[in-house]
Coordinates of C-alpha atoms and ligand atoms in Angstrom, one line a residue:
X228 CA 62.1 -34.5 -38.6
X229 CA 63.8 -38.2 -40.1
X230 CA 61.3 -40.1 -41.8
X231 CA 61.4 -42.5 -38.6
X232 CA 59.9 -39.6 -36.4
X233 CA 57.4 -38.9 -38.7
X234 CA 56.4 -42.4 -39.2
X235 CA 56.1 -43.0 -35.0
X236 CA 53.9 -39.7 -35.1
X237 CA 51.6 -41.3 -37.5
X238 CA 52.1 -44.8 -35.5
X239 CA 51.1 -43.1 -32.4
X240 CA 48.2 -40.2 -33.8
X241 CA 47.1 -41.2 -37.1
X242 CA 46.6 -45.3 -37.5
X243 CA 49.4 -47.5 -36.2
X244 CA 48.0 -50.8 -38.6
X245 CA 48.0 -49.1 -42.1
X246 CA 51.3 -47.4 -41.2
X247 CA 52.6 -50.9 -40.5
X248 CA 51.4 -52.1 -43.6
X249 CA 52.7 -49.0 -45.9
X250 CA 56.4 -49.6 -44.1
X251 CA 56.3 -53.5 -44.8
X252 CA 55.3 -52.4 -48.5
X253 CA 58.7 -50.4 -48.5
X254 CA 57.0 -47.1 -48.5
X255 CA 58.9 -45.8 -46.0
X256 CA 59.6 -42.4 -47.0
X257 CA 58.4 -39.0 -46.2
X258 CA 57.6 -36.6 -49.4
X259 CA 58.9 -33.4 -49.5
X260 CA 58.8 -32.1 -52.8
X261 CA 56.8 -32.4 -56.2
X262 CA 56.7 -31.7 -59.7
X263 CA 55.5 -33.1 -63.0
X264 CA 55.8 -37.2 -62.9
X265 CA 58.0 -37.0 -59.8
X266 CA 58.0 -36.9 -55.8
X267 CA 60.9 -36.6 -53.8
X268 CA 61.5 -37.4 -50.2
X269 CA 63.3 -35.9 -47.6
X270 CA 66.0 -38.1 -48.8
X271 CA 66.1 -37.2 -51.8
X272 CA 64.8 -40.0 -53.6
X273 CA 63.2 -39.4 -56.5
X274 CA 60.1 -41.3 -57.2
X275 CA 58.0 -41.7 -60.9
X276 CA 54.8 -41.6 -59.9
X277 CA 52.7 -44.0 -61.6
X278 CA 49.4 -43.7 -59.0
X279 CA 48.5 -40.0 -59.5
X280 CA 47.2 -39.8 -56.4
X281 CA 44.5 -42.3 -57.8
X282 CA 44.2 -40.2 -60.7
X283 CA 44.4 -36.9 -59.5
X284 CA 47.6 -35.8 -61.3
X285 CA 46.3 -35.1 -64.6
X286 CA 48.7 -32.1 -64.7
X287 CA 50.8 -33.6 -62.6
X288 CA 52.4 -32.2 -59.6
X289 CA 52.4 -28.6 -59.3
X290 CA 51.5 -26.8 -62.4
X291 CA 52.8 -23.6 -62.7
X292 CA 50.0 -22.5 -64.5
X293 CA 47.5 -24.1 -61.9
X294 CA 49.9 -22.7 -58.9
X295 CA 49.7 -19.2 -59.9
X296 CA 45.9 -19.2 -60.7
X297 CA 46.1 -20.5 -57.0
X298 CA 48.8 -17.7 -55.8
X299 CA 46.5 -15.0 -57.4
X300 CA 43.3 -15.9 -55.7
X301 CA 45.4 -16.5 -52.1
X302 CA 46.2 -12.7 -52.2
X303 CA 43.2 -11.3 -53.4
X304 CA 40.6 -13.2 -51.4
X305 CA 40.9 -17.3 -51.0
X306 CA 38.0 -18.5 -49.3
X307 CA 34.6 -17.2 -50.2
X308 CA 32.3 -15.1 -48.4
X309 CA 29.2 -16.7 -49.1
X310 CA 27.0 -14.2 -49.6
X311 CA 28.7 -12.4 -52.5
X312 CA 29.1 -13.6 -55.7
X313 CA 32.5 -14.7 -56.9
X314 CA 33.9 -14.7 -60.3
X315 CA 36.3 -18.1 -60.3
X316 CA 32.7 -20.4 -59.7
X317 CA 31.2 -18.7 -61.9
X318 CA 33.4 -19.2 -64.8
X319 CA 34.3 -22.5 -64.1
X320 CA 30.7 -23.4 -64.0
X321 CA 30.5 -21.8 -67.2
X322 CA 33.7 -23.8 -68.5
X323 CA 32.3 -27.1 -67.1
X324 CA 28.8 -26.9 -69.2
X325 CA 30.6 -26.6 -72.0
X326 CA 32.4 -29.4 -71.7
X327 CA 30.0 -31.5 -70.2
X328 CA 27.8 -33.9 -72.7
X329 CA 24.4 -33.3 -73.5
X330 CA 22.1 -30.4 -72.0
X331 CA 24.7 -30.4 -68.7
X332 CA 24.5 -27.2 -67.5
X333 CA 24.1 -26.3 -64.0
X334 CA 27.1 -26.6 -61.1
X335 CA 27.7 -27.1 -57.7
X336 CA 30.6 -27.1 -56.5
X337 CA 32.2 -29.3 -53.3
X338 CA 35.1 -30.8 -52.2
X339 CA 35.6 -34.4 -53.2
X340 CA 34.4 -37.1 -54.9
X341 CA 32.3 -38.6 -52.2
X342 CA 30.8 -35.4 -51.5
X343 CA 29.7 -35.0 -55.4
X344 CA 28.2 -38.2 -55.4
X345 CA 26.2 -37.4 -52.1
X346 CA 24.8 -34.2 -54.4
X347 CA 24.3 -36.3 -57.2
X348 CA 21.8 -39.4 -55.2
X349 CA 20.5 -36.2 -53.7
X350 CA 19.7 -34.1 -56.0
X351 CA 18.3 -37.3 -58.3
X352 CA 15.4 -38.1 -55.2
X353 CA 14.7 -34.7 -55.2
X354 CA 13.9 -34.6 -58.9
X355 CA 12.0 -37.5 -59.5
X356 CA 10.3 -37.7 -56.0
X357 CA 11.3 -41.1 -56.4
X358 CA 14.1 -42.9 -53.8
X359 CA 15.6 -45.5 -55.6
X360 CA 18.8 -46.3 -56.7
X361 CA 20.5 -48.9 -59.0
X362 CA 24.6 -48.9 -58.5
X363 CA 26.6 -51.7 -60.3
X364 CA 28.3 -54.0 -58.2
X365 CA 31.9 -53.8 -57.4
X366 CA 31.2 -50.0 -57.8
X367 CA 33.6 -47.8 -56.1
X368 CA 31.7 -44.0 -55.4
X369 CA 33.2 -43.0 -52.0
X370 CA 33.0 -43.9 -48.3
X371 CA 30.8 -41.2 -46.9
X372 CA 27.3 -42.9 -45.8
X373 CA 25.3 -42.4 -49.0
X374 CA 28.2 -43.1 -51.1
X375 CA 29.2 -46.0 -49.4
X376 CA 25.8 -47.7 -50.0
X377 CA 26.2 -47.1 -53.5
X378 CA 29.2 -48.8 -53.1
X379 CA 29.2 -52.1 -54.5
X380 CA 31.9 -53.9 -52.1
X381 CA 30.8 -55.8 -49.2
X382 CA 34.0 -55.6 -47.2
X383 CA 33.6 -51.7 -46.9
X384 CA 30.0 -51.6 -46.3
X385 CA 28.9 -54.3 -43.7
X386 CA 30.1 -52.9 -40.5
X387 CA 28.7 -49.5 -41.2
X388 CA 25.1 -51.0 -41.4
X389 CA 22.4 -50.3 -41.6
X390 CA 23.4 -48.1 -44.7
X391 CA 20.8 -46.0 -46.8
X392 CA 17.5 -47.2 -48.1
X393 CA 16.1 -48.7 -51.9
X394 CA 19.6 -49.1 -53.3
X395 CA 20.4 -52.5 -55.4
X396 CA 23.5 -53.8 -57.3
X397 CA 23.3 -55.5 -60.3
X398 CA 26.6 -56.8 -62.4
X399 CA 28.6 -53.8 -64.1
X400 CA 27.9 -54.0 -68.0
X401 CA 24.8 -56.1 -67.7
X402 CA 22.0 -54.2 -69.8
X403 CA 19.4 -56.7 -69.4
X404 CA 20.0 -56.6 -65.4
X405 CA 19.8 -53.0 -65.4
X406 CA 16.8 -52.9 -67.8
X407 CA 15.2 -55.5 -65.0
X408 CA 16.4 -53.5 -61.7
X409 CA 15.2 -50.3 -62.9
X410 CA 11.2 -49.6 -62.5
X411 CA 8.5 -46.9 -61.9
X412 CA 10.1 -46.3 -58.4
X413 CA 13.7 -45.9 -59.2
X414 CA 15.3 -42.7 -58.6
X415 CA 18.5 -43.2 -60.8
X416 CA 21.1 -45.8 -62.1
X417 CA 24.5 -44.2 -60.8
X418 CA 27.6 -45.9 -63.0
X419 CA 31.1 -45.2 -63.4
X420 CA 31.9 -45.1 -67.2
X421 CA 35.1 -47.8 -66.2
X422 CA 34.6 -49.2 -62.9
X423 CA 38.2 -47.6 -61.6
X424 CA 38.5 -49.0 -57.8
X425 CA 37.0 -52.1 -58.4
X426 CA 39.5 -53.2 -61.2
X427 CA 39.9 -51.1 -64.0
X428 CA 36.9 -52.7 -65.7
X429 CA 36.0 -51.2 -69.1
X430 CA 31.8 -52.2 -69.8
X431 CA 30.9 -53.4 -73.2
X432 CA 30.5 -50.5 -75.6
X433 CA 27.9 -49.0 -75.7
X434 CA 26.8 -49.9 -72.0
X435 CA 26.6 -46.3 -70.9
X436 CA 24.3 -45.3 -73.6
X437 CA 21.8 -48.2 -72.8
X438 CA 21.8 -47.5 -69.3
X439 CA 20.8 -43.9 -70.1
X440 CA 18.1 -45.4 -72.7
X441 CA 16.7 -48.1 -69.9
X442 CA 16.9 -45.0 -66.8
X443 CA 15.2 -42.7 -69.3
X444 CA 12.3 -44.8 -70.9
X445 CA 11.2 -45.4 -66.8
X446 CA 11.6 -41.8 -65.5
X447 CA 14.7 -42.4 -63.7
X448 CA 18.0 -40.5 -64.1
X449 CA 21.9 -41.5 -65.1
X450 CA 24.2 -40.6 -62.8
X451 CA 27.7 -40.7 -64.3
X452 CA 30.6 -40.9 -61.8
X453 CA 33.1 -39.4 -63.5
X454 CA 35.4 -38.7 -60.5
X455 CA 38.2 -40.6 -61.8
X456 CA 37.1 -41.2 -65.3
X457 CA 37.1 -37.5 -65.5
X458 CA 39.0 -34.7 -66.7
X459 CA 40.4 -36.3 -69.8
X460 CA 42.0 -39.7 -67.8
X461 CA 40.4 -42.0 -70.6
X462 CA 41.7 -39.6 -73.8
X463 CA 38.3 -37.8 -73.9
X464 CA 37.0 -35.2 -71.9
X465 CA 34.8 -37.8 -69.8
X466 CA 34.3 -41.2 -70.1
X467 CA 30.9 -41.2 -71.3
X468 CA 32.0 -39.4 -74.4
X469 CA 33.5 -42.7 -75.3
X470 CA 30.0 -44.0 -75.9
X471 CA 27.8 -40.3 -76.5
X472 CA 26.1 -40.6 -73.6
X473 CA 24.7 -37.6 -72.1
X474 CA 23.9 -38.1 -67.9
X475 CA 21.7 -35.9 -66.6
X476 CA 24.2 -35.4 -63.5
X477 CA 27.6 -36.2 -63.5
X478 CA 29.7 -36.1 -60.5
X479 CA 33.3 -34.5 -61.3
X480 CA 36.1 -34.2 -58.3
X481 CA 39.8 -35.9 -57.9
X482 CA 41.9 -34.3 -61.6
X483 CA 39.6 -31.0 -61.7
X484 CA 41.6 -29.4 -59.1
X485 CA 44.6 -29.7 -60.8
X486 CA 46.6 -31.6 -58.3
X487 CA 47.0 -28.0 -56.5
X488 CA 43.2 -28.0 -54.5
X489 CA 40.6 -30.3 -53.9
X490 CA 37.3 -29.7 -56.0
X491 CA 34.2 -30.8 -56.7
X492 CA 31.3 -30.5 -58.6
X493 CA 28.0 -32.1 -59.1
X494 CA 26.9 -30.8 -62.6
X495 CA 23.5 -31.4 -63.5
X496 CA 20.7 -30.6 -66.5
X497 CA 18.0 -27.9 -66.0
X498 CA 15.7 -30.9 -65.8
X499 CA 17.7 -32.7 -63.1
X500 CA 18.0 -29.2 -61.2
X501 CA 14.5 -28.1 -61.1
X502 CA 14.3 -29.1 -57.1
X503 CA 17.1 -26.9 -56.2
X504 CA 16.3 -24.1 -58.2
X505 CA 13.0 -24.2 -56.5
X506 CA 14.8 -24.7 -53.3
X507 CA 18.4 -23.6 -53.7
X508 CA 19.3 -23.9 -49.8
X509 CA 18.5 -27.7 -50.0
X510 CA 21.9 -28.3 -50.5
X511 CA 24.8 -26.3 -49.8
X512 CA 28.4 -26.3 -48.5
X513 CA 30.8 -24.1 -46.6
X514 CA 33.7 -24.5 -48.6
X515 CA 32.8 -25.4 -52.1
X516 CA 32.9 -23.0 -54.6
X517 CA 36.1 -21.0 -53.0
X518 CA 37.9 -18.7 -55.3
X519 CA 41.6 -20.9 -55.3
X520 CA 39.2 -24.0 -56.1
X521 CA 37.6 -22.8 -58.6
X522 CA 40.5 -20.9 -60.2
X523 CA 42.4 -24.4 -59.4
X524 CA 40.0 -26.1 -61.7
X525 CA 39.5 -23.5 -64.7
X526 CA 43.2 -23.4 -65.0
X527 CA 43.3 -27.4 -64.9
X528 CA 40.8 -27.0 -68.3
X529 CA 42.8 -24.2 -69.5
X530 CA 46.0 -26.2 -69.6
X531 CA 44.2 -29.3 -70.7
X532 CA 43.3 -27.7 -73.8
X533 CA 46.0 -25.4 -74.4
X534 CA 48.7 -28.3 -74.2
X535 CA 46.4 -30.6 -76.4
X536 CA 46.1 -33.4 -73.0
X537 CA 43.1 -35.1 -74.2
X538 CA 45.0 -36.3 -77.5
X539 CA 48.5 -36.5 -75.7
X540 CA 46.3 -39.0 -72.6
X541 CA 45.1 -41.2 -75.5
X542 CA 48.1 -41.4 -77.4
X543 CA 50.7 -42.0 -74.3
X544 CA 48.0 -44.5 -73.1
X545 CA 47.6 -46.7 -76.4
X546 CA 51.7 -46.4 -76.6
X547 CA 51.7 -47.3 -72.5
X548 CA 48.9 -50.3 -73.1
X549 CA 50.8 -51.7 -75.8
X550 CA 54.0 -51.8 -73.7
X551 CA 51.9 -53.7 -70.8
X552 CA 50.5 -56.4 -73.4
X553 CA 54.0 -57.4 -74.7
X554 CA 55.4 -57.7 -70.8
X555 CA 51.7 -59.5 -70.0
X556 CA 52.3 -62.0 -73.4
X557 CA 56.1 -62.9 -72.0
X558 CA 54.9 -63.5 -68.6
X559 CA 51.3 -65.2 -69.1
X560 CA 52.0 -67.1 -65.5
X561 CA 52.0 -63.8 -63.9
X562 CA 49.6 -61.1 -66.1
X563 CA 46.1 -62.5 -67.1
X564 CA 45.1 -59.2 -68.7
X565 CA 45.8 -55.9 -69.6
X566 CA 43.1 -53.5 -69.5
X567 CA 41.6 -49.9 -69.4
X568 CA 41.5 -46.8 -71.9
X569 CA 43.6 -43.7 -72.1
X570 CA 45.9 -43.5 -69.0
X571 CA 43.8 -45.1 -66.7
X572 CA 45.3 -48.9 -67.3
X573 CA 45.2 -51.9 -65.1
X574 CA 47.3 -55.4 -65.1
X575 CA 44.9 -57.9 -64.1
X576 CA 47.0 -60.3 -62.4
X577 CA 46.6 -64.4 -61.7
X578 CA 46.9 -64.2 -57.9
X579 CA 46.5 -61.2 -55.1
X580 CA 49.5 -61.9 -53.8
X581 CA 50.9 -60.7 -56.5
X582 CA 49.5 -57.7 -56.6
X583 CA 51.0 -57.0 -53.5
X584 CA 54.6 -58.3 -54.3
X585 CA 54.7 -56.7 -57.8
X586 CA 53.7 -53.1 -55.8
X587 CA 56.7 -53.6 -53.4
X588 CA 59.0 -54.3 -56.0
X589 CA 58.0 -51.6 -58.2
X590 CA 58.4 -49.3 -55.0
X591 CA 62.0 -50.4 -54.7
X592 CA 62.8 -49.4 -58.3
X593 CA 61.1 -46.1 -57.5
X594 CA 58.1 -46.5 -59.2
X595 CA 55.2 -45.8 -57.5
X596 CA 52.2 -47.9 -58.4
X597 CA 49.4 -49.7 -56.1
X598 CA 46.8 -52.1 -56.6
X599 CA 42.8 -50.5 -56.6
X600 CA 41.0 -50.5 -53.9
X601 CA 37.9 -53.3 -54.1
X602 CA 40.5 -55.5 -56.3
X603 CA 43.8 -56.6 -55.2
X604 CA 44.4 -58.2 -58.3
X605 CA 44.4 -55.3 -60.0
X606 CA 47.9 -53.5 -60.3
X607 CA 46.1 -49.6 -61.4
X608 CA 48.8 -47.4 -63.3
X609 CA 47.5 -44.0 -63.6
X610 CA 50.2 -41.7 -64.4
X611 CA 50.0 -38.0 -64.8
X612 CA 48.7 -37.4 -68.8
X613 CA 52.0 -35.5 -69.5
X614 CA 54.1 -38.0 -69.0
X615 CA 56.4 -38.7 -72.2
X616 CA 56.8 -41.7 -73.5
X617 CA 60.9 -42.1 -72.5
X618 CA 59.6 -41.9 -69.2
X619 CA 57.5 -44.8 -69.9
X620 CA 59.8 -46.8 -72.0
X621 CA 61.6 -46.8 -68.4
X622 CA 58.3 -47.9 -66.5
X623 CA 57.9 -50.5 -68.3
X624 CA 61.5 -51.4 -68.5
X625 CA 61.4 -51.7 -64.9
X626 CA 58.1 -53.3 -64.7
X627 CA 59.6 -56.0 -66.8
X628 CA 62.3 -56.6 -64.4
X629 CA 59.6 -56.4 -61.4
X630 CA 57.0 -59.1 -63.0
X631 CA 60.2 -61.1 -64.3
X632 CA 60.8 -61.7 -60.1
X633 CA 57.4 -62.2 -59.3
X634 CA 57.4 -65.0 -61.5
X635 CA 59.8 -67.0 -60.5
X636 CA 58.2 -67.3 -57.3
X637 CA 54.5 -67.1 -58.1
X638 CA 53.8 -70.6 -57.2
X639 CA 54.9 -70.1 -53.6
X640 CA 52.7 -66.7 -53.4
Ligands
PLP46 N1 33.9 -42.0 -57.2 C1 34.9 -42.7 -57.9 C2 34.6 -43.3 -59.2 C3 36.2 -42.8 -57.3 O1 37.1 -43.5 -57.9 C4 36.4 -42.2 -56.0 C5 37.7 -42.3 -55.3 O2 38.5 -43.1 -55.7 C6 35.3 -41.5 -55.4 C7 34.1 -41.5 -56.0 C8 35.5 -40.9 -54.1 O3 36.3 -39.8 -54.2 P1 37.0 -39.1 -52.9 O4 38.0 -40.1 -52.4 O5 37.5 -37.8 -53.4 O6 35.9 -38.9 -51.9

């Protein structure tokens, strides 16, 4: 098919506006092809990828090592039975609690991030017997019903009211309005360790560990949302190592697949698991805990570990941040801020339209960046942790040249 068939199927079948909008932002190409820090499309154009699939591409695309775990499992038996046990869950479980903070321990395994938050505000009420829930505001945690009301953006939740019941927001990094919104009845305080969708918004240090501190002294859980904080995107394991706090539930989804399937898990402590282990059936899932998605995600740790990613994410992002601040210091009428940790960086920029312009022209140097989801503002750059730094010192060559146009018209945008 040409990429102008394909388009006019997803015009016609899939959602004719955003395929509008992704044509007028000069994505008008169809992928066909993947590997480390680049996409291809039926073209041939070769793309850097700069998004990773909003931080999925920790490996980047198609890992061998992740593909033949994959390949392995596809032959023997993909999909599991249910009813038997399977080894691939069990050892990933086992690989997740050790990696996991604190007493972390127990694992169940889904398909997304949305779907491991749902276990986590689940599996906190069932817990504590208690129903509610304190989310940040400007939180990003998914769009399926209970996730969405822990969502802290407006835009996405008003027209699906009414949403859940007992959930609040209070501002992200705000101890004292978290030690005030949390009481006798609250279930859990669910937080991302960097608020990633709503702007690449790193908390006071420290934040993480009070929020545990504040949940704990009340009865009431910390949920960590560590579906795109996760999986060494911030130089660490998870982002709650950066301030030692230890959640009693962490949800884990996006990067732990590998790029290669989609996985989830809500890990929890025996603690924050006594419910289901007195009623295991509670919650459950027909495809979580396959045998590809599991060995998917213990090769995705394997690799991490045995190519050293967690140091190589920290060091490529310091080397990547630093690069950002000297274009952001040349071009103060265009860049605001720099911010983030690890490889999970975000230019905070002076007006939304240029967030939008900046995306385009990076698109047309075949770059692949967007802005996040709840901030237009924010330009996210979330490249796959192996990327080397000549590939960067091209990024941000281009990126230079990008933000060097935006500003010469930023006062008409
Ligand atoms: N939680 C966080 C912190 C996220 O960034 C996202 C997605 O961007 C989600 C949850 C939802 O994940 P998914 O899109 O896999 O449902």
């Amino acid at each position: 098919m040409t990429p102008e068939e394909v388009m006019a199927l997803y015009e016609k079948y899939i959602n004719p506006s955003a395929t509008r909008l992704f044509r007028f932002m000069g994505l008008a190409s169809v992928e066909a092809q993947a590997e480390g820090w680049t996409i291809t499309d039926t073209e041939g154009t070769e793309f850097i990828d700069c998004l990773g699939g909003y931080g999925m591409f920790a490996l980047g695309h198609k890992n061998p090592k992740v593909v033949e775990a994959v390949e392995r499992e596809l032959h023997a038996m993909p999909m599991c039975g249910k009813v038997l046990f399977n080894e691939p869950a069990a050892r990933l479980a086992e690989k997740l609690a050790a990696i996991t903070p604190g007493e972390l321990q127990y694992n169940f395994f889904c398909n997304s991030g949305a779907e491991a938050v749902e276990g986590c505000l689940k599996i906190a009420r069932l817990a504590t017997g208690r129903k509610k829930i304190v989310a940040a505001r400007n939180a990003f945690h998914g769009k399926t019903l209970g996730a969405l009301t822990a969502t802290g953006r407006d835009l996405y939740r008003d027209p699906f009211k009414p949403l859940l019941e007992g959930f609040s927001h209070v501002p992200f990094g705000d101890s004292a309005a978290l030690e005030k919104a949390v009481d006798e009845a609250t279930a859990a305080v669910i937080l991302e360790p960097i608020q990633g969708e709503g702007g690449i918004i790193v908390p006071p240090a420290g934040y993480l560990k009070q929020a545990e501190e504040i949940a704990h002294r009340k009865g009431a859980l910390l949920i960590a949302d560590e579906v795109q904080t996760g999986i060494g995107r911030t130089g660490t394991w998870f982002g709650a190592n950066h301030d030692g706090a230890t959640p009693d539930l962490m949800a884990v989804a996006k990067a732990l697949g590998g790029g290669v399937m989609p996985v989830g898990s809500v890990v929890g402590t025996p603690q924050a698991w006594a419910g289901l282990i007195e009623a295991p059936f509670l919650h459950t899932s027909t495809f979580g805990g396959g045998q590809m998605a599991c060995a998917a995600g213990l090769a995705t740790l394997q690799v991490i570990e045995e190519e050293n990613l967690l140091q190589r994410s920290a060091e490529t992002g310091a080397y990547f941040k630093k690069g950002l601040e000297a274009i952001a210091e040349e071009f103060p009428q265009v860049i605001t801020e720099v911010r983030g940790r690890g490889m999970m960086l975000g230019l905070y920029l002076v007006k939304e339209g240029a967030g939008g312009m900046l995306m385009a022209l990076m698109i047309n140097r075949h770059i692949i960046v967007a802005y996040t989801l709840n901030n237009p503002r924010v330009i996210r750059i979330e490249p796959p942790l192996i990327m080397p730094a000549s590939v960067v010192d091209h990024v941000l060559e281009e990126l230079r040249a990008s933000v060097r146009e935006v500003a010469a018209v930023i006062n008409d945008l």
